[in-house]
Amino acid sequence: MTTFKAYFKKEFIEGIRQYKYIALATGIILFSILDPIMLKLLPTFVSNKIPANLIHKLFEFKTKDALANYIKDLFQIGTLFVIFTAAGSINEEVYSQKIVFPLTKGASKSQIVMAKFLHFLVAVCFFLFVGLFLNRYYANLLFEGQKIAISDTILVYFLLCIYYLFVISITLLFSSFTKKNISAGILACAASFSTALLSQFEKLKKFSPYNLILLTNSVDLQDAKIAMLITVFLTLIFLVTTISRFNNLKLN
Amino acid sequence: MLGNMDIEEMLKLLTPVIVLQFVLMIFCLVKLKNDKVKYLPKWTWALIIIIFNFVGPIVYLLLGRERD
């Protein structure tokens, strides 16, 4: 447990020193503010090119559209920020030989991986919470129609947190298999975005972690049950594989 | 309620985001001047930071710097 605490603290300090929190905050929170404003401004931007009567039909956005737009950007861009923030956390320490000293002092490898995983999870969940509630505030402020309820925001938050469990675990897995953070990032992106591809097949859709993103529209936990279980199961497998890979890594 | 907001008011609303982008850009350009960089030359990183709003500075912070 001492290793876990020490590494959790170390990751926190490194997050500040390496500007990881700035990256996460930008990737997750920024779009929560930008999206509702841009959506609101869109009719004004296109008003010269489209007849006025069509603008109202084409661009009649509701509060839930602002939330849906934010979640879409979160998946497309926010995920990239999360992946590239976490991508170097194992390989950089191994190949720059910074990990050798704590290990020779008897640090537990599995606790190091768990501390890194939980640190990223806590950070991402925190920024997601802030982002979703900011988005709710702006969406309710700028758009007409039924307001987004707090309970809906919490359910969306819950689904997104589970999805990011998967994203962080797969990023750490690739980080333990590659030498450079950019390769780990590219592989993790490919794996995460391929889950969206999997969702194109109706029969496979409910098993795909990406289904959690899709279900944020309906906000029904019953429908998300299978995807949640599969995602948690995959996360555990990836974590165990990462720990086992980390245990077998030859350190100079 | 801001239902009938005109573009000037909306731009006022966007001001924090624009200021944030500007601060992030300046911060990254100052860091770039003092940092050791990787993958690309410094001038290319400077262009990335200036051209790509928000994404450019963050890509530089995450991928472009040699670790301390």
Short mmCIF file of C-alpha atoms in Angstrom, two decimals:
data_model
loop_
_atom_site.label_atom_id
_atom_site.label_comp_id
_atom_site.label_asym_id
_atom_site.label_seq_id
_atom_site.Cartn_x
_atom_site.Cartn_y
_atom_site.Cartn_z
CA MET A 1 0.00 0.00 0.00
CA THR A 2 2.98 2.32 0.62
CA THR A 3 3.97 2.01 -3.05
CA PHE A 4 0.43 2.84 -4.13
CA LYS A 5 0.26 5.96 -1.97
CA ALA A 6 3.74 7.11 -2.98
CA TYR A 7 3.06 6.59 -6.69
CA PHE A 8 -0.36 8.16 -6.55
CA LYS A 9 1.23 11.25 -5.01
CA LYS A 10 4.10 11.13 -7.50
CA GLU A 11 1.65 10.95 -10.43
CA PHE A 12 -0.20 13.95 -9.05
CA ILE A 13 3.01 15.99 -8.79
CA GLU A 14 4.09 14.85 -12.25
CA GLY A 15 0.66 15.76 -13.61
CA ILE A 16 1.29 19.34 -12.53
CA ARG A 17 4.93 19.41 -13.66
CA GLN A 18 4.24 17.91 -17.09
CA TYR A 19 1.10 20.04 -17.64
CA LYS A 20 -1.09 16.94 -17.91
CA TYR A 21 -3.96 18.62 -16.05
CA ILE A 22 -3.91 21.58 -18.45
CA ALA A 23 -4.23 19.09 -21.34
CA LEU A 24 -7.06 17.16 -19.67
CA ALA A 25 -8.91 20.30 -18.65
CA THR A 26 -8.62 21.72 -22.16
CA GLY A 27 -9.72 18.50 -23.83
CA ILE A 28 -12.66 17.87 -21.54
CA ILE A 29 -13.90 21.18 -20.15
CA LEU A 30 -13.29 23.54 -23.07
CA PHE A 31 -15.84 21.93 -25.39
CA SER A 32 -18.48 21.98 -22.68
CA ILE A 33 -18.48 25.78 -22.95
CA LEU A 34 -17.59 26.15 -26.61
CA ASP A 35 -20.15 23.72 -28.03
CA PRO A 36 -23.36 25.35 -26.74
CA ILE A 37 -22.07 28.80 -27.74
CA MET A 38 -21.04 27.67 -31.23
CA LEU A 39 -24.34 25.86 -31.68
CA LYS A 40 -26.18 29.00 -30.68
CA LEU A 41 -24.05 31.12 -33.05
CA LEU A 42 -24.36 28.71 -36.00
CA PRO A 43 -27.60 30.21 -37.44
CA THR A 44 -25.98 33.67 -37.31
CA PHE A 45 -22.88 32.39 -39.10
CA VAL A 46 -24.87 30.83 -41.95
CA SER A 47 -27.59 33.49 -42.15
CA ASN A 48 -26.10 35.02 -45.33
CA LYS A 49 -25.99 31.73 -47.18
CA ILE A 50 -29.31 30.09 -46.27
CA PRO A 51 -32.81 31.59 -46.61
CA ALA A 52 -34.24 32.79 -43.29
CA ASN A 53 -37.21 30.39 -43.34
CA LEU A 54 -34.85 27.41 -43.76
CA ILE A 55 -32.54 28.49 -40.96
CA HIS A 56 -35.23 27.97 -38.33
CA LYS A 57 -36.03 24.52 -39.70
CA LEU A 58 -32.41 23.40 -40.06
CA PHE A 59 -30.92 24.93 -36.95
CA GLU A 60 -33.58 24.67 -34.32
CA PHE A 61 -31.47 23.34 -31.49
CA LYS A 62 -32.71 22.22 -28.10
CA THR A 63 -30.87 21.91 -24.80
CA LYS A 64 -30.29 18.17 -25.36
CA ASP A 65 -28.64 18.91 -28.73
CA ALA A 66 -26.02 20.94 -26.88
CA LEU A 67 -25.34 18.00 -24.58
CA ALA A 68 -25.26 15.53 -27.49
CA ASN A 69 -22.86 17.78 -29.39
CA TYR A 70 -20.58 18.00 -26.35
CA ILE A 71 -20.52 14.23 -25.92
CA LYS A 72 -19.72 13.79 -29.63
CA ASP A 73 -16.73 16.17 -29.29
CA LEU A 74 -15.72 14.50 -26.06
CA PHE A 75 -15.53 11.16 -27.84
CA GLN A 76 -13.76 12.52 -30.92
CA ILE A 77 -11.34 15.04 -29.37
CA GLY A 78 -11.51 14.61 -25.58
CA THR A 79 -10.57 10.93 -25.93
CA LEU A 80 -7.46 11.94 -27.91
CA PHE A 81 -6.42 14.28 -25.10
CA VAL A 82 -6.97 11.59 -22.46
CA ILE A 83 -5.05 8.98 -24.47
CA PHE A 84 -2.05 11.18 -25.25
CA THR A 85 -1.89 12.40 -21.65
CA ALA A 86 -1.70 8.84 -20.33
CA ALA A 87 0.25 7.31 -23.23
CA GLY A 88 3.74 7.86 -21.88
CA SER A 89 3.11 7.03 -18.27
CA ILE A 90 4.67 3.55 -18.29
CA ASN A 91 7.06 3.42 -21.25
CA GLU A 92 8.69 6.78 -20.57
CA GLU A 93 9.62 5.74 -17.03
CA VAL A 94 10.86 2.34 -18.14
CA TYR A 95 12.98 3.49 -21.07
CA SER A 96 14.34 6.59 -19.37
CA GLN A 97 15.26 4.22 -16.50
CA LYS A 98 13.49 6.32 -13.88
CA ILE A 99 11.58 3.29 -12.65
CA VAL A 100 14.72 1.32 -11.71
CA PHE A 101 15.38 3.18 -8.47
CA PRO A 102 11.95 2.67 -6.81
CA LEU A 103 11.94 -0.97 -7.91
CA THR A 104 15.37 -1.67 -6.42
CA LYS A 105 14.01 -0.15 -3.21
CA GLY A 106 11.30 -2.81 -3.22
CA ALA A 107 8.35 -0.99 -4.77
CA SER A 108 5.49 -3.23 -5.89
CA LYS A 109 5.02 -3.27 -9.67
CA SER A 110 1.31 -4.02 -9.55
CA GLN A 111 0.70 -1.15 -7.15
CA ILE A 112 2.61 1.20 -9.45
CA VAL A 113 0.29 0.30 -12.34
CA MET A 114 -2.81 0.58 -10.16
CA ALA A 115 -1.71 3.98 -8.83
CA LYS A 116 -1.17 5.27 -12.37
CA PHE A 117 -4.55 3.90 -13.49
CA LEU A 118 -6.48 5.31 -10.54
CA HIS A 119 -4.72 8.66 -10.76
CA PHE A 120 -5.79 9.12 -14.38
CA LEU A 121 -9.27 7.87 -13.60
CA VAL A 122 -9.72 10.34 -10.73
CA ALA A 123 -8.38 13.22 -12.84
CA VAL A 124 -10.56 12.36 -15.88
CA CYS A 125 -13.67 11.83 -13.73
CA PHE A 126 -13.10 15.17 -12.01
CA PHE A 127 -12.77 17.07 -15.29
CA LEU A 128 -15.75 15.17 -16.76
CA PHE A 129 -17.86 16.22 -13.78
CA VAL A 130 -16.91 19.87 -14.18
CA GLY A 131 -17.34 19.69 -17.96
CA LEU A 132 -20.78 18.08 -17.89
CA PHE A 133 -22.18 20.48 -15.33
CA LEU A 134 -20.75 23.49 -17.14
CA ASN A 135 -22.30 22.18 -20.35
CA ARG A 136 -25.63 21.71 -18.59
CA TYR A 137 -25.46 25.27 -17.28
CA TYR A 138 -24.69 26.78 -20.69
CA ALA A 139 -27.18 24.56 -22.55
CA ASN A 140 -29.99 25.46 -20.14
CA LEU A 141 -29.03 29.13 -20.35
CA LEU A 142 -28.79 29.42 -24.13
CA PHE A 143 -31.45 27.10 -25.51
CA GLU A 144 -35.20 26.87 -25.35
CA GLY A 145 -37.08 23.69 -24.56
CA GLN A 146 -36.99 21.16 -21.78
CA LYS A 147 -34.08 21.76 -19.41
CA ILE A 148 -31.48 19.08 -18.79
CA ALA A 149 -32.19 17.55 -15.37
CA ILE A 150 -29.42 16.97 -12.84
CA SER A 151 -30.34 13.27 -12.69
CA ASP A 152 -29.81 12.97 -16.48
CA THR A 153 -26.44 14.71 -16.20
CA ILE A 154 -25.39 12.32 -13.44
CA LEU A 155 -26.40 9.28 -15.52
CA VAL A 156 -24.48 10.60 -18.53
CA TYR A 157 -21.52 11.24 -16.21
CA PHE A 158 -21.68 7.68 -14.91
CA LEU A 159 -21.71 6.18 -18.43
CA LEU A 160 -18.85 8.40 -19.57
CA CYS A 161 -16.75 7.50 -16.50
CA ILE A 162 -17.15 3.81 -17.29
CA TYR A 163 -16.19 4.42 -20.92
CA TYR A 164 -13.05 6.28 -19.83
CA LEU A 165 -12.15 3.36 -17.51
CA PHE A 166 -11.76 1.39 -20.71
CA VAL A 167 -9.85 4.14 -22.54
CA ILE A 168 -7.33 4.64 -19.72
CA SER A 169 -6.76 0.92 -19.22
CA ILE A 170 -6.14 0.30 -22.94
CA THR A 171 -3.77 3.28 -23.08
CA LEU A 172 -1.75 1.95 -20.13
CA LEU A 173 -1.68 -1.47 -21.78
CA PHE A 174 -0.16 -0.08 -24.97
CA SER A 175 2.13 2.13 -22.92
CA SER A 176 3.60 -1.02 -21.38
CA PHE A 177 4.10 -2.66 -24.80
CA THR A 178 5.64 0.23 -26.73
CA LYS A 179 8.81 2.27 -26.34
CA LYS A 180 7.43 5.65 -27.34
CA ASN A 181 4.36 7.47 -26.06
CA ILE A 182 3.35 8.46 -29.58
CA SER A 183 3.13 4.79 -30.67
CA ALA A 184 1.18 3.92 -27.52
CA GLY A 185 -1.16 6.83 -28.22
CA ILE A 186 -1.77 5.87 -31.84
CA LEU A 187 -2.47 2.23 -30.93
CA ALA A 188 -4.82 3.24 -28.09
CA CYS A 189 -6.65 5.64 -30.42
CA ALA A 190 -7.05 2.91 -33.02
CA ALA A 191 -8.41 0.52 -30.39
CA SER A 192 -10.78 3.07 -28.84
CA PHE A 193 -12.13 4.33 -32.13
CA SER A 194 -12.55 0.81 -33.48
CA THR A 195 -15.19 0.27 -30.79
CA ALA A 196 -17.25 2.88 -32.66
CA LEU A 197 -16.76 0.84 -35.81
CA LEU A 198 -17.97 -2.23 -33.96
CA SER A 199 -21.16 -0.35 -33.11
CA GLN A 200 -22.01 -0.14 -36.81
CA PHE A 201 -23.00 -3.82 -36.65
CA GLU A 202 -26.38 -4.10 -35.02
CA LYS A 203 -25.67 -7.49 -33.40
CA LEU A 204 -22.35 -6.40 -31.90
CA LYS A 205 -23.48 -2.94 -30.87
CA LYS A 206 -24.65 -3.81 -27.37
CA PHE A 207 -21.29 -5.46 -26.55
CA SER A 208 -19.20 -2.49 -27.62
CA PRO A 209 -17.90 0.02 -25.04
CA TYR A 210 -18.82 2.74 -27.54
CA ASN A 211 -22.45 1.80 -26.91
CA LEU A 212 -22.07 3.66 -23.59
CA ILE A 213 -21.46 6.85 -25.57
CA LEU A 214 -24.47 6.13 -27.80
CA LEU A 215 -26.68 5.44 -24.79
CA THR A 216 -25.94 8.85 -23.28
CA ASN A 217 -28.70 10.07 -25.62
CA SER A 218 -31.37 7.84 -24.13
CA VAL A 219 -29.94 7.83 -20.60
CA ASP A 220 -31.32 4.42 -19.71
CA LEU A 221 -29.11 2.28 -17.50
CA GLN A 222 -31.08 -0.89 -18.31
CA ASP A 223 -29.98 -0.72 -21.97
CA ALA A 224 -26.42 -0.01 -20.93
CA LYS A 225 -26.10 -3.02 -18.62
CA ILE A 226 -24.35 -5.36 -21.07
CA ALA A 227 -22.03 -2.68 -22.44
CA MET A 228 -21.14 -1.66 -18.87
CA LEU A 229 -20.32 -5.23 -17.84
CA ILE A 230 -18.26 -5.85 -20.98
CA THR A 231 -16.39 -2.56 -20.52
CA VAL A 232 -15.56 -3.26 -16.87
CA PHE A 233 -14.52 -6.82 -17.79
CA LEU A 234 -12.26 -5.55 -20.62
CA THR A 235 -10.78 -2.95 -18.27
CA LEU A 236 -9.89 -5.65 -15.74
CA ILE A 237 -8.32 -7.83 -18.45
CA PHE A 238 -6.27 -4.91 -19.75
CA LEU A 239 -5.12 -4.01 -16.25
CA VAL A 240 -4.09 -7.57 -15.43
CA THR A 241 -2.25 -7.81 -18.78
CA THR A 242 -0.52 -4.49 -18.14
CA ILE A 243 0.61 -5.63 -14.68
CA SER A 244 1.82 -8.96 -16.05
CA ARG A 245 3.65 -7.24 -18.93
CA PHE A 246 5.21 -4.76 -16.50
CA ASN A 247 6.35 -7.63 -14.25
CA ASN A 248 8.07 -9.31 -17.20
CA LEU A 249 9.76 -6.18 -18.55
CA LYS A 250 13.54 -6.34 -18.45
CA LEU A 251 14.84 -3.26 -16.70
CA ASN A 252 18.44 -2.13 -17.14
CA MET B 1 -32.73 34.09 -20.41
CA LEU B 2 -30.51 34.75 -23.41
CA GLY B 3 -32.90 33.56 -26.10
CA ASN B 4 -32.74 36.60 -28.38
CA MET B 5 -29.07 37.32 -28.01
CA ASP B 6 -27.29 39.17 -30.83
CA ILE B 7 -23.84 38.35 -32.12
CA GLU B 8 -22.15 41.06 -30.07
CA GLU B 9 -23.52 39.59 -26.87
CA MET B 10 -22.52 36.10 -27.96
CA LEU B 11 -18.98 37.30 -28.66
CA LYS B 12 -18.89 38.72 -25.15
CA LEU B 13 -19.81 35.24 -23.96
CA LEU B 14 -16.97 33.81 -26.03
CA THR B 15 -14.44 36.24 -24.59
CA PRO B 16 -13.27 33.93 -21.75
CA VAL B 17 -12.58 31.19 -24.30
CA ILE B 18 -10.68 33.59 -26.59
CA VAL B 19 -8.65 34.93 -23.64
CA LEU B 20 -7.91 31.35 -22.53
CA GLN B 21 -6.69 30.43 -26.01
CA PHE B 22 -4.45 33.50 -26.09
CA VAL B 23 -2.98 32.82 -22.63
CA LEU B 24 -2.36 29.15 -23.51
CA MET B 25 -0.68 30.15 -26.77
CA ILE B 26 1.62 32.70 -25.11
CA PHE B 27 2.44 30.27 -22.29
CA CYS B 28 3.42 27.55 -24.80
CA LEU B 29 5.47 29.93 -26.96
CA VAL B 30 7.41 31.09 -23.89
CA LYS B 31 7.94 27.45 -22.83
CA LEU B 32 8.99 26.55 -26.38
CA LYS B 33 11.71 29.19 -26.26
CA ASN B 34 13.28 27.55 -23.18
CA ASP B 35 12.43 23.86 -23.75
CA LYS B 36 14.28 21.10 -25.54
CA VAL B 37 11.91 19.81 -28.23
CA LYS B 38 11.45 16.49 -29.97
CA TYR B 39 9.97 15.12 -33.23
CA LEU B 40 9.86 18.54 -35.00
CA PRO B 41 12.03 21.67 -35.16
CA LYS B 42 11.13 24.59 -32.89
CA TRP B 43 9.77 26.77 -35.70
CA THR B 44 7.32 24.02 -36.72
CA TRP B 45 6.12 23.67 -33.15
CA ALA B 46 5.68 27.45 -33.00
CA LEU B 47 3.49 27.30 -36.12
CA ILE B 48 1.45 24.43 -34.67
CA ILE B 49 0.94 26.38 -31.42
CA ILE B 50 -0.15 29.52 -33.27
CA ILE B 51 -2.30 27.98 -36.03
CA PHE B 52 -4.24 25.25 -34.25
CA ASN B 53 -6.41 26.79 -31.54
CA PHE B 54 -6.19 24.92 -28.22
CA VAL B 55 -5.16 21.64 -29.87
CA GLY B 56 -1.78 23.01 -31.04
CA PRO B 57 -0.56 24.17 -27.60
CA ILE B 58 -1.74 20.95 -25.93
CA VAL B 59 -0.13 18.71 -28.57
CA TYR B 60 3.10 20.61 -27.95
CA LEU B 61 2.85 20.24 -24.15
CA LEU B 62 2.12 16.51 -24.39
CA LEU B 63 4.28 15.39 -27.29
CA GLY B 64 6.70 18.11 -28.25
CA ARG B 65 8.70 18.64 -25.06
CA GLU B 66 11.60 16.59 -23.79
CA ARG B 67 10.71 15.54 -20.25
CA ASP B 68 12.30 17.54 -17.44
#
